Short mmCIF file of C-alpha atoms in Angstrom, two decimals:
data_model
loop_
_atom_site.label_atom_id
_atom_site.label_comp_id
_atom_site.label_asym_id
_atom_site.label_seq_id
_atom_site.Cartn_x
_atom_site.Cartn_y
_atom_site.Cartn_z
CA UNK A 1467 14.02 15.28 -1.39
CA UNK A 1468 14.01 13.69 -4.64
CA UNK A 1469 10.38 15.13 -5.72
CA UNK A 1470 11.81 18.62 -4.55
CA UNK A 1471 15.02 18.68 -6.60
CA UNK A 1472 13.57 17.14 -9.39
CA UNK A 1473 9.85 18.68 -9.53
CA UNK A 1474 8.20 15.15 -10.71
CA UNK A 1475 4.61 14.31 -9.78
CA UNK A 1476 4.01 11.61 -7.20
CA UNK A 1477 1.57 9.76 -8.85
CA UNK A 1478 -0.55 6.88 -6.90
CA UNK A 1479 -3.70 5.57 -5.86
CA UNK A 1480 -6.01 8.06 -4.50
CA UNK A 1481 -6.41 6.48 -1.21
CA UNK A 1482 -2.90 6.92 -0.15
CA UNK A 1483 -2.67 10.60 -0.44
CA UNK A 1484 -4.16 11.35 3.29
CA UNK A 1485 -1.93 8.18 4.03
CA UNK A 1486 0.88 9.66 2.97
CA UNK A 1487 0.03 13.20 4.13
CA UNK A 1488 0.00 12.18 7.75
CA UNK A 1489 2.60 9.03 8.07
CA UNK A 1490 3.33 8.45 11.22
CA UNK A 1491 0.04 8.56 12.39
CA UNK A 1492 -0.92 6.49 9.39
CA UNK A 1493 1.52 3.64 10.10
CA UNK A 1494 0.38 3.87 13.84
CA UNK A 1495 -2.83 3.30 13.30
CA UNK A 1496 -2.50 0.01 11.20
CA UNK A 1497 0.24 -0.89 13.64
CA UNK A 1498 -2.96 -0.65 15.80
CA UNK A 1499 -5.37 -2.71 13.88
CA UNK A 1500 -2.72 -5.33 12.89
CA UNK A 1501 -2.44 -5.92 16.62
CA UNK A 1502 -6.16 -5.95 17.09
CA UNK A 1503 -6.80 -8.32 13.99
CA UNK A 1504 -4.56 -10.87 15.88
CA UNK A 1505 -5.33 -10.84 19.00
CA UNK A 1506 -9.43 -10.99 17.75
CA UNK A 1507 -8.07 -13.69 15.62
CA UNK A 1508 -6.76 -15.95 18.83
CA UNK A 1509 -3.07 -15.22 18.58
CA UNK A 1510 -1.37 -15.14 22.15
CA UNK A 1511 -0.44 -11.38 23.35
CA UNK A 1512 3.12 -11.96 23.05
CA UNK A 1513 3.37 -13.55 19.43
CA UNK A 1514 1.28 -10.47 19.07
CA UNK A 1515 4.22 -8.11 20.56
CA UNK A 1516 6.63 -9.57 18.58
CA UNK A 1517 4.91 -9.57 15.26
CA UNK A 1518 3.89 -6.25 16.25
CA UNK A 1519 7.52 -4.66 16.57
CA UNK A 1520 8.04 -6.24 13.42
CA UNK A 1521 5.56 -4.46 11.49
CA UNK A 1522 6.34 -1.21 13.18
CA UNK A 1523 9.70 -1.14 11.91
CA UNK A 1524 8.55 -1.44 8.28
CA UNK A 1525 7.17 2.41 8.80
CA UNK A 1526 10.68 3.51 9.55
CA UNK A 1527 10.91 2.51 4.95
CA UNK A 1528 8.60 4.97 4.69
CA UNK A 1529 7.66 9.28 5.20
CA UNK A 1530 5.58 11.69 4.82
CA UNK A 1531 4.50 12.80 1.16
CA UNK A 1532 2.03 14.83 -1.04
CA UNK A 1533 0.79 13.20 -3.94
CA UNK A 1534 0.12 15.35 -6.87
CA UNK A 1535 -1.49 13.13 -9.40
CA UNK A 1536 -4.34 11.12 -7.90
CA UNK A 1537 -4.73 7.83 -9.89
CA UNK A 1538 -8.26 5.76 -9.85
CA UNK A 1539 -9.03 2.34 -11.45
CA UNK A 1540 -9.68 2.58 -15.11
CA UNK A 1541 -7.28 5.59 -15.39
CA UNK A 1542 -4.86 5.44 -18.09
CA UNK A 1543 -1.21 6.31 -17.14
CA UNK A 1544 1.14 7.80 -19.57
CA UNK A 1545 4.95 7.80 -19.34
CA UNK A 1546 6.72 8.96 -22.73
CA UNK A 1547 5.93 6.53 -25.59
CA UNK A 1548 3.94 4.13 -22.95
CA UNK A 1549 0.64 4.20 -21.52
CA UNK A 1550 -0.18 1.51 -18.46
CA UNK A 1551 -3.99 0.87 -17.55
CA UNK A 1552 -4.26 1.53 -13.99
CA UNK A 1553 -5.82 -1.43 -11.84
CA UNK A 1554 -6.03 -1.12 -7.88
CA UNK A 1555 -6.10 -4.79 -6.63
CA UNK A 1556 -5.46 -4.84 -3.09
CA UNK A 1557 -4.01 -7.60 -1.55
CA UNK A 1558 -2.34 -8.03 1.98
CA UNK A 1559 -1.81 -4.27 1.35
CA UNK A 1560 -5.30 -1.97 0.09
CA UNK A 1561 -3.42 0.10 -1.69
CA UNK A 1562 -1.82 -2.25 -3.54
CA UNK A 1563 -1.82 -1.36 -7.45
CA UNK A 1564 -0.66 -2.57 -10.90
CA UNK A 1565 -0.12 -1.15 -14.26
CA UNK A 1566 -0.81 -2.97 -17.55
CA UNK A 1567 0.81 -1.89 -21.34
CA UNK A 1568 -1.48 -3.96 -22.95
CA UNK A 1569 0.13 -2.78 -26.22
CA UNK A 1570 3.69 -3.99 -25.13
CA UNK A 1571 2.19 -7.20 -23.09
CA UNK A 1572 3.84 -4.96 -19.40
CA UNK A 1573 2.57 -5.77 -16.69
CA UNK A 1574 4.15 -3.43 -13.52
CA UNK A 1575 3.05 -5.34 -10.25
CA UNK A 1576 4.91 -4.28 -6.52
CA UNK A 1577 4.06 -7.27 -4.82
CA UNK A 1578 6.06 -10.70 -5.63
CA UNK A 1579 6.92 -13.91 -3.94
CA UNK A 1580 10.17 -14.50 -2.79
CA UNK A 1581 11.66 -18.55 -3.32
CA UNK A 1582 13.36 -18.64 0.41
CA UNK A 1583 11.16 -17.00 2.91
CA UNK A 1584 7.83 -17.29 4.25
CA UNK A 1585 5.38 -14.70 3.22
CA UNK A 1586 4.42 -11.88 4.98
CA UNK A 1587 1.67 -12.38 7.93
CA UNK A 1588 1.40 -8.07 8.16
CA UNK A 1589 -1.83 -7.07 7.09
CA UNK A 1590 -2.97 -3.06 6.78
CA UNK A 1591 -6.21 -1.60 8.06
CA UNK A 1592 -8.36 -0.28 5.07
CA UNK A 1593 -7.65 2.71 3.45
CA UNK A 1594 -11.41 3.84 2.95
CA UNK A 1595 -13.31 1.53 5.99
CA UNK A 1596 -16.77 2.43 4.51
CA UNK A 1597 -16.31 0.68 1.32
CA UNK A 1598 -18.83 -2.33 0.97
CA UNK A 1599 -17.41 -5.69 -0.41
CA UNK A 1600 -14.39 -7.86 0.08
CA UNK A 1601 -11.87 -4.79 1.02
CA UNK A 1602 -13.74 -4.41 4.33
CA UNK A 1603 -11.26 -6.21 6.98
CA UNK A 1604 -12.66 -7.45 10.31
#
């Protein structure tokens, strides 16, 4: 709603727009491949369940969504008076992203730890499975 009253861009990683184009099924399928990870992995079927059903509910954060301004690594990102280096490095997510002002010494980063709670044990399927290297998840 907010992109359709206001007319902004969505702009993010190039991999998530036919994530975000299609997420339900998107969020079932690494629902899917979470579950498969652990119980490959040697975790018993119902700590599987129940991490599971925790993960699902994390789609519920989350719709369906067009992205209008595909960004790639090495792209430079403009907003007003600032421009942020764009820098894909995935971590328990592969879409995970950051943006650097090297200028102002910013560094815009989603993922953080949290002092009180243990971290997060979800893990996502790969966005683009026939990449070579480290991104490939077995």
């Amino acid at each position: 709603m907010l992109v359709r009253r206001s007319g902004a861009d969505v702009a993010a990683l190039h991999l998530l727009g036919p994530y975000l184009a299609d997420f339900k099924t998107s969020v079932a399928a690494d629902d899917d491949f979470s579950h498969e990870v652990m119980r490959r992995h040697g975790i018993p079927e119902d700590m599987a369940t129940v991490l599971g059903a925790v993960e699902s509910r994390s789609g519920r954060f989350g719709s369906r969504g067009r992205v209008t301004r595909e960004l790639r690594e090495g792209d430079e990102l403009t907003l007003r008076d600032r421009s942020f280096a764009v820098m894909h490095r995935p971590g328990h997510s592969p879409s995970d992203t950051i943006f650097w002002d090297a200028d102002r010494g910013i560094l815009i980063a989603g993922d953080h730890l949290l002092a009180h709670i243990s971290s997060n044990p979800l893990i996502h399927r790969p966005l683009d499975p026939q990449a070579p290297g480290p991104g490939r998840r077995r």
